[in-house]
Coordinates of C-alpha atoms and ligand atoms in Angstrom, one line a residue:
X1 CA -3.7 73.1 70.6
X2 CA -2.1 70.0 71.7
X3 CA -5.2 67.6 71.3
X4 CA -4.5 65.2 68.3
X5 CA -7.1 64.6 66.2
X6 CA -9.3 62.1 64.2
X7 CA -9.7 63.2 60.9
X8 CA -12.0 61.4 58.3
X9 CA -11.3 63.1 54.9
X10 CA -13.8 62.5 52.2
X11 CA -13.4 63.2 48.7
X12 CA -14.0 61.9 45.1
X13 CA -9.6 62.2 44.0
X14 CA -6.8 61.5 45.5
X15 CA -3.4 61.0 44.1
X16 CA -2.1 58.3 43.2
X17 CA -5.1 56.4 43.1
X18 CA -7.6 58.8 41.0
X19 CA -6.7 62.5 39.8
X20 CA -8.5 65.1 37.5
X21 CA -7.2 68.0 39.1
X22 CA -5.7 69.8 41.9
X23 CA -8.2 68.6 44.0
X24 CA -6.3 65.2 43.9
X25 CA -3.1 66.7 44.5
X26 CA -4.1 68.6 47.9
X27 CA -6.2 65.7 48.9
X28 CA -3.1 63.2 48.7
X29 CA -1.0 65.6 50.4
X30 CA -2.6 67.4 53.2
X31 CA -3.4 64.0 55.2
X32 CA 0.3 63.4 55.0
X33 CA 1.1 66.3 56.4
X34 CA -1.9 66.6 59.1
X35 CA -0.3 63.0 59.9
X36 CA 3.4 63.9 60.3
X37 CA 2.0 66.5 63.1
X38 CA 0.7 63.4 65.3
X39 CA -3.3 63.4 64.0
X40 CA -4.9 60.5 62.8
X41 CA -6.0 60.8 59.3
X42 CA -8.1 58.5 57.3
X43 CA -9.4 58.8 53.3
X44 CA -12.4 57.2 51.8
X45 CA -12.9 58.0 48.4
X46 CA -14.7 55.9 45.6
X47 CA -13.3 52.6 43.8
X48 CA -13.3 53.4 40.5
X49 CA -12.7 50.9 38.1
X50 CA -9.8 52.7 36.6
X51 CA -8.1 52.1 40.4
X52 CA -5.6 49.2 39.7
X53 CA -6.2 46.5 42.7
X54 CA -2.9 45.0 42.6
X55 CA -0.9 47.8 41.6
X56 CA -2.0 49.5 44.7
X57 CA -2.5 46.4 47.2
X58 CA -6.2 46.9 47.7
X59 CA -7.3 44.4 50.3
X60 CA -11.3 43.9 50.9
X61 CA -12.5 44.5 54.2
X62 CA -16.0 44.3 54.3
X63 CA -18.1 42.4 51.9
X64 CA -21.2 44.1 52.1
X65 CA -22.4 47.2 53.7
X66 CA -26.0 48.4 53.5
X67 CA -26.4 52.2 52.6
X68 CA -29.8 53.6 53.2
X69 CA -30.9 56.4 50.4
X70 CA -34.1 58.1 50.2
X71 CA -36.4 55.1 50.7
X72 CA -34.0 52.2 49.2
X73 CA -31.2 50.3 50.9
X74 CA -28.3 50.2 48.3
X75 CA -25.5 47.9 49.1
X76 CA -21.3 48.2 48.5
X77 CA -18.4 46.3 49.9
X78 CA -15.1 48.1 51.1
X79 CA -11.4 48.0 49.9
X80 CA -8.1 49.5 51.7
X81 CA -4.7 50.3 51.7
X82 CA -2.1 52.4 53.4
X83 CA -0.8 55.3 51.3
X84 CA 2.7 56.6 51.6
X85 CA 3.2 58.4 54.6
X86 CA 1.0 55.9 57.0
X87 CA -2.3 56.8 55.8
X88 CA -5.2 54.5 55.5
X89 CA -7.4 54.9 52.2
X90 CA -10.8 53.1 52.0
X91 CA -12.6 52.7 49.1
X92 CA -16.4 52.3 48.6
X93 CA -17.0 49.9 45.7
X94 CA -20.1 49.7 44.1
X95 CA -20.0 48.5 40.2
X96 CA -23.4 50.2 39.6
X97 CA -22.0 53.8 40.2
X98 CA -18.6 53.3 39.8
X99 CA -17.5 50.5 37.7
X100 CA -17.3 52.4 34.7
X101 CA -14.4 54.3 32.4
X102 CA -14.1 58.0 33.9
X103 CA -14.7 59.5 37.2
X104 CA -17.4 62.2 36.3
X105 CA -17.4 62.2 32.6
X106 CA -17.7 59.5 29.6
X107 CA -15.3 59.7 27.1
X108 CA -17.2 62.3 25.2
X109 CA -16.5 64.9 28.2
X110 CA -20.3 64.3 28.8
X111 CA -21.4 64.7 32.7
X112 CA -22.8 61.1 33.6
X113 CA -26.3 61.7 34.5
X114 CA -26.6 59.9 37.7
X115 CA -23.4 61.9 39.2
X116 CA -26.0 63.1 41.9
X117 CA -26.6 59.8 42.6
X118 CA -23.1 58.5 42.5
X119 CA -21.8 61.1 45.1
X120 CA -25.0 61.2 47.3
X121 CA -24.6 57.4 47.8
X122 CA -20.7 57.6 48.2
X123 CA -21.1 60.3 50.5
X124 CA -23.6 58.3 52.6
X125 CA -21.5 55.5 52.2
X126 CA -18.6 57.2 53.6
X127 CA -20.2 58.0 56.8
X128 CA -21.7 54.8 57.6
X129 CA -18.2 53.3 57.1
X130 CA -17.4 55.5 60.1
X131 CA -20.2 53.9 62.0
X132 CA -19.6 50.5 61.1
X133 CA -15.9 50.6 61.8
X134 CA -16.2 52.9 64.9
X135 CA -13.5 55.9 63.7
X136 CA -15.2 58.3 65.8
X137 CA -13.9 61.3 63.9
X138 CA -13.6 64.8 65.7
X139 CA -13.5 66.2 62.1
X140 CA -15.2 65.4 59.1
X141 CA -13.3 67.0 56.5
X142 CA -15.4 67.4 53.4
X143 CA -14.3 68.2 50.0
X144 CA -16.0 70.2 46.9
X145 CA -19.8 69.5 46.1
X146 CA -19.1 65.4 45.8
X147 CA -19.2 65.1 49.2
X148 CA -20.5 68.5 50.4
X149 CA -23.8 67.0 51.6
X150 CA -21.8 65.1 54.3
X151 CA -22.7 67.8 56.5
X152 CA -26.3 67.8 56.2
X153 CA -26.2 63.8 56.5
X154 CA -24.3 64.3 59.8
X155 CA -26.9 67.1 61.3
X156 CA -30.1 65.7 59.8
X157 CA -29.7 61.6 60.0
X158 CA -26.6 61.5 62.7
X159 CA -27.0 64.3 65.6
X160 CA -27.9 61.0 67.6
X161 CA -25.3 59.0 66.7
X162 CA -22.2 58.7 69.6
X163 CA -20.0 57.5 66.6
X164 CA -20.4 60.7 64.7
X165 CA -21.9 63.2 66.3
X166 CA -18.9 64.3 68.4
X167 CA -17.4 65.4 64.9
X168 CA -17.3 69.2 63.6
X169 CA -17.7 69.3 59.6
X170 CA -15.4 71.2 57.5
X171 CA -16.1 72.0 53.8
X172 CA -13.0 72.6 51.6
X173 CA -14.4 74.3 48.2
X174 CA -11.5 74.0 45.5
X175 CA -13.8 75.2 43.1
X176 CA -17.2 77.5 42.9
X177 CA -18.3 76.7 39.5
X178 CA -19.1 73.2 40.0
X179 CA -21.9 73.1 42.5
X180 CA -23.5 69.9 41.9
X181 CA -26.8 71.6 40.9
X182 CA -29.4 69.1 39.7
X183 CA -32.9 68.7 38.9
X184 CA -35.7 68.1 41.6
X185 CA -36.0 64.6 40.8
X186 CA -32.7 63.6 42.2
X187 CA -33.8 65.1 45.5
X188 CA -36.2 62.0 46.8
X189 CA -33.0 59.6 46.4
X190 CA -30.4 61.9 48.5
X191 CA -33.1 61.3 51.1
X192 CA -32.4 64.3 53.2
X193 CA -36.6 64.9 53.5
X194 CA -38.8 67.0 51.9
X195 CA -38.9 69.6 54.7
X196 CA -34.8 70.8 53.5
X197 CA -35.9 71.4 49.9
X198 CA -36.0 75.1 50.9
X199 CA -34.2 78.2 49.3
X200 CA -32.3 78.5 52.4
X201 CA -31.1 74.6 52.9
X202 CA -31.2 72.7 49.4
X203 CA -33.2 74.1 47.0
X204 CA -31.5 76.3 44.5
X205 CA -33.4 77.5 41.3
X206 CA -36.3 74.8 41.7
X207 CA -33.3 72.1 41.6
X208 CA -31.2 70.7 44.4
X209 CA -28.0 72.1 45.3
X210 CA -25.4 70.1 47.0
X211 CA -22.5 72.9 47.5
X212 CA -25.3 74.9 48.8
X213 CA -26.4 72.3 51.1
X214 CA -22.9 71.5 52.2
X215 CA -22.3 75.4 52.5
X216 CA -25.6 75.9 55.1
X217 CA -24.8 72.5 57.0
X218 CA -20.8 73.0 57.6
X219 CA -19.6 73.9 60.7
X220 CA -16.9 75.8 58.8
X221 CA -16.1 76.2 55.3
X222 CA -12.9 77.3 53.6
X223 CA -11.4 77.7 50.0
X224 CA -8.1 77.5 48.6
X225 CA -6.7 81.1 49.0
X226 CA -7.4 84.1 50.9
X227 CA -8.2 85.8 47.7
X228 CA -10.4 83.6 46.1
X229 CA -12.0 83.8 49.7
X230 CA -12.5 87.5 49.3
X231 CA -13.6 87.3 45.6
X232 CA -16.5 84.8 45.9
X233 CA -18.1 86.9 48.6
X234 CA -19.2 89.0 45.6
X235 CA -21.3 88.1 42.9
X236 CA -18.6 88.6 40.3
X237 CA -17.0 85.2 41.3
X238 CA -19.5 83.6 44.0
X239 CA -21.4 81.9 41.1
X240 CA -24.4 82.7 43.2
X241 CA -23.1 81.4 46.6
X242 CA -21.9 84.9 47.5
X243 CA -24.8 85.7 49.8
X244 CA -24.6 82.3 51.7
X245 CA -20.6 82.5 52.1
X246 CA -20.9 86.2 53.1
X247 CA -23.2 85.1 56.0
X248 CA -21.1 82.3 57.2
X249 CA -19.0 85.9 58.4
X250 CA -15.8 84.2 60.2
X251 CA -16.7 80.6 59.1
X252 CA -15.6 80.9 55.5
X253 CA -11.8 81.2 55.5
X254 CA -9.0 81.1 52.7
X255 CA -6.1 78.7 53.3
X256 CA -3.6 78.5 50.5
X257 CA -2.6 75.4 49.1
X258 CA 1.0 73.7 49.5
X259 CA 3.1 71.9 47.4
X260 CA 4.0 68.2 47.6
X261 CA 7.6 68.7 46.9
X262 CA 8.3 64.6 47.2
X263 CA 6.6 65.0 43.8
X264 CA 7.3 68.4 42.7
X265 CA 11.0 69.0 42.9
X266 CA 13.7 69.6 40.0
X267 CA 16.3 68.0 42.5
X268 CA 14.6 64.7 42.7
X269 CA 12.2 64.3 39.6
X270 CA 12.5 61.2 38.4
X271 CA 10.1 61.9 35.2
X272 CA 12.9 64.7 33.7
X273 CA 15.9 63.8 32.1
X274 CA 18.5 66.0 34.2
X275 CA 17.7 67.0 37.9
X276 CA 18.6 70.6 38.6
X277 CA 18.3 72.8 41.8
X278 CA 19.0 76.4 42.8
X279 CA 22.8 75.8 43.1
X280 CA 23.3 74.1 40.0
X281 CA 20.5 74.4 37.2
X282 CA 22.3 73.0 34.4
X283 CA 20.0 70.6 34.1
X284 CA 17.5 72.9 33.5
X285 CA 19.3 73.2 29.9
X286 CA 19.2 69.4 29.1
X287 CA 15.4 69.5 30.0
X288 CA 14.7 72.5 27.8
X289 CA 16.5 70.8 24.9
X290 CA 14.3 67.4 25.5
X291 CA 11.3 69.4 25.3
X292 CA 12.0 70.7 22.3
X293 CA 12.7 67.5 21.0
X294 CA 9.7 65.7 22.2
X295 CA 7.1 68.4 21.2
X296 CA 9.1 68.8 17.7
X297 CA 10.1 72.2 18.3
X298 CA 13.4 73.8 16.5
X299 CA 16.3 73.0 19.1
X300 CA 17.5 76.2 20.4
X301 CA 18.3 77.4 23.8
X302 CA 18.5 81.1 23.0
X303 CA 14.3 81.0 21.9
X304 CA 12.1 81.3 24.9
X305 CA 9.4 78.5 25.4
X306 CA 6.1 79.2 27.4
X307 CA 4.3 76.1 28.5
X308 CA 0.7 75.4 29.6
X309 CA -0.5 72.2 31.4
X310 CA -4.3 72.4 32.0
X311 CA -7.6 71.1 32.2
X312 CA -9.4 73.0 28.7
X313 CA -12.2 74.2 30.7
X314 CA -13.9 77.7 30.6
X315 CA -12.2 78.6 33.8
X316 CA -8.7 78.5 32.3
X317 CA -9.2 81.1 29.7
X318 CA -7.4 78.6 27.3
X319 CA -9.8 80.0 24.4
X320 CA -8.2 83.2 24.7
X321 CA -4.9 81.9 25.1
X322 CA -5.5 80.0 21.7
X323 CA -5.9 83.5 20.1
X324 CA -3.0 84.7 22.0
X325 CA -0.8 82.4 20.3
X326 CA -1.9 83.3 16.9
X327 CA -1.2 86.9 18.0
X328 CA 2.3 86.3 19.6
X329 CA 3.2 83.8 16.7
X330 CA 2.8 87.1 14.1
X331 CA 6.1 89.2 15.8
X332 CA 7.8 87.4 18.5
X333 CA 10.7 84.9 18.6
X334 CA 8.9 82.5 20.9
X335 CA 7.6 78.9 21.1
X336 CA 4.8 77.2 23.0
X337 CA 4.1 74.0 24.3
X338 CA 0.5 73.3 25.2
X339 CA -0.3 69.8 27.3
X340 CA -4.3 69.6 28.0
X341 CA -7.6 67.9 27.7
X342 CA -11.2 68.3 28.1
X343 CA -13.4 70.8 25.6
X344 CA -13.8 69.1 22.4
X345 CA -13.6 71.9 20.2
X346 CA -10.3 73.4 22.0
X347 CA -8.8 70.0 21.5
X348 CA -9.3 70.1 18.2
X349 CA -8.4 73.9 17.6
X350 CA -4.7 73.2 19.6
X351 CA -4.1 69.9 18.0
X352 CA -3.9 72.0 14.7
X353 CA -1.9 74.2 16.0
X354 CA 1.6 72.4 15.3
X355 CA 0.7 72.1 11.8
X356 CA 0.4 75.9 11.4
X357 CA 3.7 76.9 13.4
X358 CA 5.7 73.8 12.6
X359 CA 8.8 73.9 14.9
X360 CA 7.3 76.7 16.9
X361 CA 4.3 75.3 18.8
X362 CA 3.8 71.8 20.0
X363 CA 0.9 70.7 21.7
X364 CA -0.6 67.1 23.0
X365 CA -4.0 66.4 23.7
X366 CA -4.7 64.2 26.7
X367 CA -3.6 63.6 30.3
X368 CA 0.1 62.7 31.0
X369 CA 1.9 63.5 34.0
X370 CA 5.5 62.9 32.9
X371 CA 5.1 65.2 30.2
X372 CA 3.9 67.8 32.3
X373 CA 6.8 67.3 34.7
X374 CA 8.9 68.0 31.6
X375 CA 6.9 71.2 30.6
X376 CA 7.3 72.6 34.1
X377 CA 11.3 72.0 33.6
X378 CA 11.9 72.4 30.5
X379 CA 9.9 76.0 29.9
X380 CA 11.0 79.3 30.6
X381 CA 7.4 80.6 31.1
X382 CA 4.5 78.8 32.4
X383 CA 1.2 80.7 31.4
X384 CA -2.2 80.3 33.4
X385 CA -4.4 82.8 31.8
X386 CA -7.6 82.0 34.1
X387 CA -10.8 83.8 34.5
X388 CA -10.9 82.6 37.9
X389 CA -8.4 80.3 40.0
X390 CA -9.1 79.6 43.5
X391 CA -5.6 78.3 44.0
X392 CA -4.0 76.9 41.2
X393 CA -1.1 74.4 41.7
X394 CA 0.7 74.6 38.4
X395 CA 2.3 78.1 39.4
X396 CA 3.7 77.0 42.5
X397 CA 5.5 73.8 40.6
X398 CA 6.6 76.6 38.1
X399 CA 8.2 78.7 40.8
X400 CA 10.0 75.8 42.0
X401 CA 11.2 74.6 38.8
X402 CA 12.5 78.2 37.8
X403 CA 9.7 78.6 35.1
X404 CA 8.6 82.1 35.4
X405 CA 4.4 82.5 35.5
X406 CA 2.9 84.1 33.4
X407 CA -1.0 84.6 35.1
X408 CA -3.8 86.9 35.4
X409 CA -4.1 88.6 39.0
X410 CA -6.8 86.3 40.2
X411 CA -7.7 84.0 43.1
X412 CA -4.4 82.2 44.4
X413 CA -2.2 83.4 41.4
X414 CA -2.5 86.9 42.8
X415 CA -1.5 85.2 46.3
X416 CA 1.5 83.4 45.3
X417 CA 3.2 85.4 42.1
X418 CA 4.9 88.7 42.5
X419 CA 4.5 91.3 39.8
X420 CA 7.8 91.9 37.8
X421 CA 9.0 95.4 38.3
X422 CA 11.0 96.5 35.4
X423 CA 12.9 99.3 37.1
X424 CA 14.2 97.3 39.9
X425 CA 14.2 93.6 38.5
X426 CA 11.8 92.9 41.7
X427 CA 9.1 90.2 41.4
X428 CA 8.6 86.5 40.5
X429 CA 6.3 86.2 37.1
X430 CA 4.1 88.7 35.2
X431 CA 0.7 89.3 35.7
X432 CA -2.3 90.8 33.9
X433 CA -6.2 91.8 34.5
X434 CA -7.7 91.8 31.3
X435 CA -9.3 88.8 30.4
X436 CA -8.5 89.3 26.5
X437 CA -6.2 87.6 24.3
X438 CA -4.3 91.1 23.6
X439 CA -3.9 91.2 27.5
X440 CA -2.5 87.7 27.3
X441 CA -0.3 88.1 24.3
X442 CA 1.0 91.8 25.4
X443 CA 2.1 90.1 28.5
X444 CA 4.0 87.1 27.1
X445 CA 5.1 89.7 24.5
X446 CA 6.5 91.7 28.0
X447 CA 8.0 88.2 29.6
X448 CA 9.8 87.6 26.2
X449 CA 11.3 91.0 25.7
X450 CA 12.2 90.7 29.3
X451 CA 14.2 87.3 28.5
X452 CA 16.1 88.9 25.6
X453 CA 16.4 92.1 26.6
X454 CA 17.1 92.0 30.3
X455 CA 18.5 88.4 31.1
X456 CA 20.2 89.8 34.3
X457 CA 16.4 90.6 35.6
X458 CA 15.6 86.9 34.5
X459 CA 18.0 85.5 36.3
X460 CA 17.5 87.0 39.7
X461 CA 13.3 86.5 39.0
X462 CA 14.5 82.5 38.7
X463 CA 16.7 82.7 41.7
X464 CA 13.7 84.4 43.8
X465 CA 11.3 82.2 42.3
X466 CA 13.1 78.7 43.4
X467 CA 13.7 80.0 46.6
X468 CA 9.7 80.4 47.5
X469 CA 8.6 77.8 49.9
X470 CA 4.8 76.9 49.6
X471 CA 5.3 73.3 51.3
X472 CA 2.1 71.8 53.1
X473 CA 3.6 72.1 56.3
X474 CA 2.7 75.6 56.3
X475 CA -0.8 75.2 55.1
X476 CA -1.3 72.0 57.1
X477 CA -0.9 74.1 60.3
X478 CA -3.4 76.6 59.2
X479 CA -5.8 73.7 58.8
X480 CA -4.9 72.6 62.2
X481 CA -5.6 76.1 63.6
X482 CA -9.2 76.1 61.7
X483 CA -10.2 72.4 63.0
X484 CA -9.3 73.6 66.7
X485 CA -11.3 76.9 66.0
X486 CA -14.2 75.1 64.6
X487 CA -14.5 72.2 67.7
X488 CA -13.9 75.3 70.3
X489 CA -17.1 76.6 68.4
X490 CA -19.1 73.7 68.7
X491 CA -18.0 73.1 72.6
X492 CA -16.0 70.1 71.3
X493 CA -12.6 70.8 71.7
Ligands
LIG1 P1 -7.0 72.3 38.4 O1 -7.6 71.7 39.8 O2 -8.3 73.7 38.4 O3 -7.2 71.5 37.3 P2 -4.7 73.3 39.6 O4 -3.2 74.0 39.0 O5 -4.8 73.2 40.8 O6 -5.9 73.0 38.5 O7 -4.1 71.7 39.8 C1 -4.3 70.7 38.5 C2 -3.5 69.6 38.4 O8 -3.3 68.8 37.3 C3 -1.6 69.9 38.4 O9 -1.1 69.0 39.2 C4 -1.3 69.6 37.0 O10 -0.1 69.2 36.5 C5 -2.5 68.5 36.6 N1 -2.7 68.5 35.2 C6 -4.1 69.1 34.3 N2 -4.2 68.6 33.2 C7 -2.9 68.0 33.2 C8 -2.6 66.6 32.1 N3 -3.3 67.1 30.7 N4 -1.6 66.4 31.9 C9 -1.2 66.2 33.0 N5 -1.3 66.5 34.1 C10 -2.5 67.6 34.3
LIG2 C1 -9.7 73.6 41.7 C2 -9.2 74.7 41.6 C3 -7.9 74.8 41.7 C4 -7.3 74.5 42.9 C5 -7.7 73.1 43.0 C6 -7.1 72.6 44.0 O1 -9.9 72.6 40.9 O2 -9.6 75.2 40.0 O3 -7.3 76.7 41.3 O4 -5.9 74.7 43.0 O5 -8.7 73.0 43.0 O6 -7.3 73.0 45.2

């Protein structure tokens, strides 16, 4: 276990450079932790035009790099910076593919039609960079469909390349619903050869499936919680990948995400008006007041606030939550604050709520990190009514901020939130199983009535929640173990 590893992380998002969701948090935090453990870790990501070269002190390290795609030679440049925690980050620059607003979608939330080309190209370019700069990785760590093909490229094209072929490939799946499933016309450019366009490799219902290819070619696959690893082995949540995952056997595992407590700790959070900790929670009341003011809610500490910060996507169940808000408004003394963006219809619906329930519901449509922090700190409860949730980070932040989660009992939410027991006061949150507005509003009602009628239970739950430790240290140890396991399977340890 002592051997220090040379690890390359390839991903489409990484905090602080580009983020649409939790993937970026993970890719920004895990490498720092592995580095602390003595490993050499480098990140490779695309250079989106939203990344400010001055702010992040980017330096050009390669003006031209040639990348072979199916039948065509493409060109790109490479920039570099050093991330906090001494982790080098390399950026693949291609004006054609990344010089536009948006990471995956245009401003109307429509997928860019050339996404298969953009991410196949990025993945191949990242491997080329490893060769050109002689990185000699032990581990090629891929994240989600965008870089999943890295495993196939390594095995198909680089099996004989000394600078790459001693690496074991690890694919982390953060979300089974996003597979990179495209028409067969995209396949030629990907450049993996006709003979691999088969149903047990990259073909899926007549098209190409990046994630499936990654699952089939990677030496080991993991997802981001044990329960989601279990759930995705069956058709209910496997999104068609269940049989491939099932056949991976021991080569498919669940490792819970951690929290970057340097960014998410109310004791040091620079985004909130007053810091607080388990020992002195007085600052939380100030945060609640600031939240009520910011969202034009009635300023009253005695009314519980339920907060939400989320992508507006089918996965997150916010369509059901919208109906649950209407139901809760009828008979509960409660306030809601919702921050999110994505689905246009949901954006419109949520934008209309403050006018319908003045002083009781506050919403903000958009992406706003400081507001996300204030909602975590100022709310009493934090809701995640997800249809499925591979891990979920916000419930972990909520625990640290003493904001009790109200969650659907699925995936990482099931693994990290302990159900409240009315008889004993045990637990750290409120869980429900049905995917209905009624189940959500009943559970909100349960939390709200506990707030009013059993404040002593709320008090001990907050204390218990704030003591939970989901630091990356523990998760990084599990990743390290997985790396060593897969290296030994391949005879590379
Ligand atoms: P997912 O990755 O599925 O979106 P997670 O819970 O793992 O879900 O991570 C979501 C991350 O994105 C959290 O850090 C959360 O605070 C952040 N986030 C989501 N929506 C917004 C938003 N509208 N504004 C600011 N932060 C957001
Ligand atoms: C995905 C999942 C989320 C997870 C995140 C980071 O976006 O939806 O549950 O926490 O990735 O792994």
